[in-house]
């Protein structure tokens, strides 16, 4: 028996890194797992790494028309959504002197605007008992040089989780956030060696996290094991922001 048996899960941004780890875990726990990417090659590669019932879906979740298409497709084939994970996001270095309008708009469009309208589009398919997991970041509570816009976007997502919990609790829909610290993914690999070393040295557990460890927290929040947890943020950061 899996923790997500007979459930329909959707992982937006679920073909690489943390998103792929979540897709893999959900499918292995019994969920029919839809996962998206805007790149066909990522979907093909991910599909070969996931065991269980999975359905790849090519889509650009930054586009409202694509979000509508995603939900229409899921409704036609699965009829409902029991678990929605919103993971699609991006990070790009820019200090206050270098932030451009394009930089700001690109990050906020994908990291903030897209989750708002993704949830809005999914709500008609979600019934009492459904769970939403937002993939945030501990950047929402710390200041990291050059990542001000990214951090602000994750703080906005954390704030939405609180508001949406108030708005959707009467419908029986739970909203929670899993907030990774430094995790060994492609996004972290793109950071400078100086930043990676500094972050690792500051982590009480003395290492970067693994995508699977974030997936474990996401599974807990998605499953009925967390039925009395709402509006919360679980930090998966090796103690970085906790001590």
Short mmCIF file of C-alpha atoms in Angstrom, two decimals:
data_model
loop_
_atom_site.label_atom_id
_atom_site.label_comp_id
_atom_site.label_asym_id
_atom_site.label_seq_id
_atom_site.Cartn_x
_atom_site.Cartn_y
_atom_site.Cartn_z
CA UNK A 1 0.00 0.00 0.00
CA UNK A 2 1.29 3.41 -0.95
CA UNK A 3 0.58 6.73 0.72
CA UNK A 4 -1.03 8.03 -2.48
CA UNK A 5 -2.89 4.97 -3.72
CA UNK A 6 -5.79 5.82 -6.03
CA UNK A 7 -4.94 9.51 -6.05
CA UNK A 8 -4.32 11.78 -9.03
CA UNK A 9 -1.27 13.99 -8.59
CA UNK A 10 -0.06 16.84 -10.78
CA UNK A 11 3.51 18.10 -10.56
CA UNK A 12 4.03 21.33 -12.46
CA UNK A 13 7.71 21.46 -13.26
CA UNK A 14 8.17 17.78 -12.54
CA UNK A 15 10.77 16.58 -15.02
CA UNK A 16 14.10 17.47 -13.43
CA UNK A 17 15.75 18.20 -10.10
CA UNK A 18 13.43 18.45 -7.13
CA UNK A 19 10.37 18.23 -9.36
CA UNK A 20 11.53 14.94 -10.87
CA UNK A 21 12.25 13.51 -7.42
CA UNK A 22 8.70 14.42 -6.38
CA UNK A 23 7.22 12.87 -9.53
CA UNK A 24 9.20 9.70 -8.92
CA UNK A 25 8.14 9.45 -5.28
CA UNK A 26 4.46 10.15 -5.94
CA UNK A 27 4.26 7.54 -8.71
CA UNK A 28 6.04 4.98 -6.55
CA UNK A 29 3.52 5.68 -3.76
CA UNK A 30 0.59 4.78 -6.01
CA UNK A 31 -0.52 8.09 -7.52
CA UNK A 32 -1.38 8.56 -11.16
CA UNK A 33 1.22 11.26 -11.62
CA UNK A 34 0.98 13.94 -14.28
CA UNK A 35 4.21 15.88 -14.66
CA UNK A 36 5.04 18.82 -16.89
CA UNK A 37 7.97 20.42 -18.60
CA UNK A 38 8.18 22.80 -21.51
CA UNK A 39 11.03 20.76 -23.00
CA UNK A 40 10.21 17.51 -24.76
CA UNK A 41 13.67 16.06 -24.15
CA UNK A 42 13.27 16.55 -20.39
CA UNK A 43 9.92 14.78 -20.43
CA UNK A 44 11.34 11.82 -22.34
CA UNK A 45 14.33 11.53 -20.01
CA UNK A 46 12.14 11.83 -16.91
CA UNK A 47 9.62 9.30 -18.16
CA UNK A 48 12.36 6.69 -18.28
CA UNK A 49 13.29 7.36 -14.65
CA UNK A 50 9.80 7.12 -13.13
CA UNK A 51 8.30 3.81 -12.07
CA UNK A 52 4.55 3.64 -11.70
CA UNK A 53 1.66 5.31 -13.46
CA UNK A 54 2.89 8.57 -14.90
CA UNK A 55 1.72 10.85 -17.67
CA UNK A 56 4.14 13.40 -19.16
CA UNK A 57 2.64 16.62 -20.44
CA UNK A 58 4.55 19.21 -22.40
CA UNK A 59 3.47 22.69 -21.34
CA UNK A 60 4.81 26.13 -20.53
CA UNK A 61 3.19 26.89 -17.18
CA UNK A 62 4.10 30.57 -17.40
CA UNK A 63 1.39 30.93 -20.06
CA UNK A 64 -2.21 31.20 -18.88
CA UNK A 65 -3.54 29.46 -21.98
CA UNK A 66 -1.25 26.53 -21.27
CA UNK A 67 -2.51 26.25 -17.69
CA UNK A 68 -6.05 26.08 -19.03
CA UNK A 69 -5.04 23.38 -21.50
CA UNK A 70 -3.30 21.35 -18.79
CA UNK A 71 -6.37 21.32 -16.57
CA UNK A 72 -8.73 20.54 -19.44
CA UNK A 73 -6.56 17.58 -20.43
CA UNK A 74 -6.42 16.25 -16.87
CA UNK A 75 -10.14 16.68 -16.43
CA UNK A 76 -10.84 14.76 -19.62
CA UNK A 77 -8.53 11.85 -18.75
CA UNK A 78 -8.44 11.69 -14.95
CA UNK A 79 -11.48 13.70 -13.88
CA UNK A 80 -9.98 15.24 -10.77
CA UNK A 81 -6.85 16.41 -8.95
CA UNK A 82 -6.13 15.10 -5.46
CA UNK A 83 -2.64 16.54 -5.13
CA UNK A 84 -1.21 19.60 -6.87
CA UNK A 85 2.49 20.39 -6.59
CA UNK A 86 3.61 23.73 -7.99
CA UNK A 87 7.36 23.48 -8.46
CA UNK A 88 8.12 25.37 -11.67
CA UNK A 89 10.45 28.24 -10.91
CA UNK A 90 13.72 29.92 -11.73
CA UNK A 91 16.58 31.75 -10.11
CA UNK A 92 19.04 34.17 -11.65
CA UNK A 93 21.81 36.24 -10.08
CA UNK A 94 21.51 40.03 -10.12
CA UNK A 95 22.45 42.58 -7.47
CA UNK A 96 20.38 45.72 -6.95
CA UNK A 97 22.67 47.61 -9.34
CA UNK A 98 22.06 45.10 -12.12
CA UNK A 99 18.37 44.19 -11.78
CA UNK A 100 16.57 44.88 -15.05
CA UNK A 101 12.87 45.01 -15.77
CA UNK A 102 13.23 41.84 -17.83
CA UNK A 103 14.97 40.01 -14.96
CA UNK A 104 12.29 41.05 -12.48
CA UNK A 105 9.38 40.25 -14.76
CA UNK A 106 10.74 36.86 -15.80
CA UNK A 107 11.24 35.65 -12.23
CA UNK A 108 7.98 37.00 -10.85
CA UNK A 109 6.04 35.73 -13.86
CA UNK A 110 7.15 32.13 -13.32
CA UNK A 111 7.65 32.06 -9.54
CA UNK A 112 4.59 34.09 -8.47
CA UNK A 113 2.14 34.81 -11.27
CA UNK A 114 2.13 31.26 -12.59
CA UNK A 115 1.33 29.59 -9.22
CA UNK A 116 -1.59 31.97 -8.68
CA UNK A 117 -3.25 31.11 -11.96
CA UNK A 118 -2.22 27.45 -11.84
CA UNK A 119 -4.11 27.01 -8.58
CA UNK A 120 -7.03 29.02 -9.90
CA UNK A 121 -7.24 26.78 -12.97
CA UNK A 122 -6.95 23.59 -10.88
CA UNK A 123 -9.54 24.43 -8.22
CA UNK A 124 -12.58 23.20 -10.18
CA UNK A 125 -10.96 19.74 -10.24
CA UNK A 126 -10.14 19.67 -6.52
CA UNK A 127 -12.51 18.21 -3.95
CA UNK A 128 -12.47 18.12 -0.12
CA UNK A 129 -9.37 16.29 1.05
CA UNK A 130 -7.19 17.64 -1.76
CA UNK A 131 -3.73 18.93 -0.97
CA UNK A 132 -1.61 21.64 -2.58
CA UNK A 133 2.14 21.67 -2.05
CA UNK A 134 4.01 24.81 -3.06
CA UNK A 135 7.74 24.41 -3.54
CA UNK A 136 9.18 27.50 -1.94
CA UNK A 137 12.65 28.16 -0.59
CA UNK A 138 14.34 29.18 2.63
CA UNK A 139 15.35 32.22 0.57
CA UNK A 140 11.98 33.63 1.70
CA UNK A 141 13.49 34.39 5.14
CA UNK A 142 17.18 35.04 4.48
CA UNK A 143 19.11 37.56 2.45
CA UNK A 144 21.52 36.18 -0.13
CA UNK A 145 23.54 38.67 -2.13
CA UNK A 146 22.45 38.79 -5.75
CA UNK A 147 19.25 36.84 -5.26
CA UNK A 148 16.94 39.57 -4.01
CA UNK A 149 14.28 39.17 -6.69
CA UNK A 150 14.26 35.38 -6.33
CA UNK A 151 14.00 35.65 -2.55
CA UNK A 152 11.16 38.15 -2.81
CA UNK A 153 9.30 35.86 -5.20
CA UNK A 154 9.52 32.97 -2.72
CA UNK A 155 8.40 35.24 0.13
CA UNK A 156 5.35 36.13 -1.97
CA UNK A 157 4.60 32.44 -2.48
CA UNK A 158 4.85 31.82 1.28
CA UNK A 159 2.41 34.67 1.87
CA UNK A 160 -0.05 33.28 -0.65
CA UNK A 161 0.00 29.95 1.19
CA UNK A 162 -1.30 31.67 4.31
CA UNK A 163 -4.04 33.54 2.47
CA UNK A 164 -5.11 30.54 0.40
CA UNK A 165 -5.34 28.44 3.56
CA UNK A 166 -7.88 30.92 4.92
CA UNK A 167 -9.77 31.02 1.66
CA UNK A 168 -9.83 27.32 0.85
CA UNK A 169 -10.10 25.59 4.22
CA UNK A 170 -13.90 25.66 4.02
CA UNK A 171 -13.62 23.62 0.82
CA UNK A 172 -11.45 21.04 2.55
CA UNK A 173 -8.36 21.92 0.52
CA UNK A 174 -5.05 22.19 2.36
CA UNK A 175 -2.18 24.44 1.25
CA UNK A 176 1.37 23.97 2.53
CA UNK A 177 4.90 24.88 1.53
CA UNK A 178 8.02 22.77 1.37
CA UNK A 179 11.01 25.08 1.54
CA UNK A 180 14.30 23.54 0.46
CA UNK A 181 17.62 24.92 1.51
CA UNK A 182 20.66 24.37 -0.68
CA UNK A 183 19.99 21.17 -2.64
CA UNK A 184 22.34 19.47 -5.06
CA UNK A 185 20.49 20.21 -8.31
CA UNK A 186 21.30 21.87 -11.63
CA UNK A 187 20.10 25.20 -10.23
CA UNK A 188 22.60 24.98 -7.37
CA UNK A 189 25.31 23.76 -9.73
CA UNK A 190 24.91 27.03 -11.63
CA UNK A 191 25.80 29.03 -8.51
CA UNK A 192 29.36 30.14 -7.94
CA UNK A 193 31.74 27.83 -6.09
CA UNK A 194 32.18 30.54 -3.48
CA UNK A 195 28.43 30.65 -2.82
CA UNK A 196 28.15 26.83 -2.70
CA UNK A 197 31.05 26.58 -0.26
CA UNK A 198 29.70 29.36 1.92
CA UNK A 199 26.26 27.79 2.11
CA UNK A 200 27.62 24.32 2.85
CA UNK A 201 29.83 25.64 5.64
CA UNK A 202 26.80 27.32 7.23
CA UNK A 203 24.61 24.18 7.22
CA UNK A 204 24.65 22.41 10.61
CA UNK A 205 24.45 19.00 8.90
CA UNK A 206 27.49 19.97 6.83
CA UNK A 207 26.26 19.08 3.34
CA UNK A 208 23.87 20.00 0.57
CA UNK A 209 20.47 18.38 0.57
CA UNK A 210 19.31 15.73 -1.88
CA UNK A 211 16.24 16.05 -4.12
CA UNK A 212 14.86 12.83 -2.60
CA UNK A 213 14.88 14.45 0.84
CA UNK A 214 12.71 17.28 -0.40
CA UNK A 215 10.44 14.76 -2.11
CA UNK A 216 9.93 12.99 1.21
CA UNK A 217 8.67 16.21 2.80
CA UNK A 218 6.44 16.90 -0.20
CA UNK A 219 4.98 13.39 0.06
CA UNK A 220 4.16 13.95 3.74
CA UNK A 221 2.36 17.21 2.97
CA UNK A 222 0.54 15.66 0.02
CA UNK A 223 -0.68 12.61 1.92
CA UNK A 224 -3.31 12.10 4.58
CA UNK A 225 -0.48 11.73 7.10
CA UNK A 226 -0.48 15.54 7.30
CA UNK A 227 -4.27 15.93 7.47
CA UNK A 228 -4.10 18.45 10.34
CA UNK A 229 -1.34 20.58 8.83
CA UNK A 230 -2.36 23.65 6.84
CA UNK A 231 -0.70 26.94 5.96
CA UNK A 232 2.63 25.59 7.17
CA UNK A 233 6.14 25.69 5.80
CA UNK A 234 8.45 22.72 6.25
CA UNK A 235 12.07 23.70 5.85
CA UNK A 236 14.30 20.99 4.39
CA UNK A 237 17.58 22.76 4.93
CA UNK A 238 19.84 20.74 7.20
CA UNK A 239 19.11 23.17 10.00
CA UNK A 240 20.42 26.24 8.14
CA UNK A 241 17.56 28.54 9.12
CA UNK A 242 16.56 26.69 12.30
CA UNK A 243 19.50 27.10 14.67
#
